[in-house]
């Protein structure tokens, strides 16, 4: 393994981890947003 290959692999791993964290954060916000909408609808439609 060359030094450049190790650096490229490390960068790739970091990029994938950041990307996964962003996706998880987006899904969390989306789920939370839907939960809030459900709460609001439940309050007004009762």
CSV table of C-alpha atoms in Angstrom, one decimal:
chain,number,residue,atom,x,y,z
A,1,UNK,CA,0.0,0.0,0.0
A,2,UNK,CA,1.3,3.4,-1.0
A,3,UNK,CA,1.0,6.4,1.2
A,4,UNK,CA,-1.3,8.1,-1.3
A,5,UNK,CA,-3.6,5.1,-1.3
A,6,UNK,CA,-3.9,5.2,2.5
A,7,UNK,CA,-4.7,8.9,2.5
A,8,UNK,CA,-7.3,8.3,-0.3
A,9,UNK,CA,-8.9,5.5,1.7
A,10,UNK,CA,-9.0,7.6,4.9
A,11,UNK,CA,-10.6,10.5,3.1
A,12,UNK,CA,-13.2,8.2,1.5
A,13,UNK,CA,-14.1,6.7,4.9
A,14,UNK,CA,-14.5,10.2,6.4
A,15,UNK,CA,-16.6,11.4,3.5
A,16,UNK,CA,-18.9,8.3,3.8
A,17,UNK,CA,-19.3,8.8,7.6
A,18,UNK,CA,-20.1,12.5,7.2
A,19,UNK,CA,-22.6,11.6,4.4
A,20,UNK,CA,-24.3,9.0,6.6
A,21,UNK,CA,-24.5,11.4,9.5
A,22,UNK,CA,-26.2,14.0,7.3
A,23,UNK,CA,-28.7,11.4,5.9
A,24,UNK,CA,-29.5,10.3,9.5
A,25,UNK,CA,-29.9,13.9,10.7
A,26,UNK,CA,-32.2,14.6,7.7
A,27,UNK,CA,-34.4,11.6,8.4
A,28,UNK,CA,-34.5,12.5,12.1
A,29,UNK,CA,-35.7,16.1,11.3
A,30,UNK,CA,-38.2,14.7,8.7
A,31,UNK,CA,-39.6,12.2,11.2
A,32,UNK,CA,-39.8,14.9,13.9
A,33,UNK,CA,-41.5,17.2,11.5
A,34,UNK,CA,-44.1,14.6,10.7
A,35,UNK,CA,-44.6,13.9,14.4
A,36,UNK,CA,-45.2,17.6,15.0
A,37,UNK,CA,-47.7,17.8,12.1
A,38,UNK,CA,-49.5,14.7,13.5
A,39,UNK,CA,-49.7,16.4,17.0
A,40,UNK,CA,-51.1,19.6,15.5
A,41,UNK,CA,-53.6,17.8,13.3
A,42,UNK,CA,-54.7,15.7,16.3
A,43,UNK,CA,-55.2,18.8,18.4
A,44,UNK,CA,-57.3,20.7,15.8
A,45,UNK,CA,-59.2,17.7,14.4
A,46,UNK,CA,-60.5,16.4,17.7
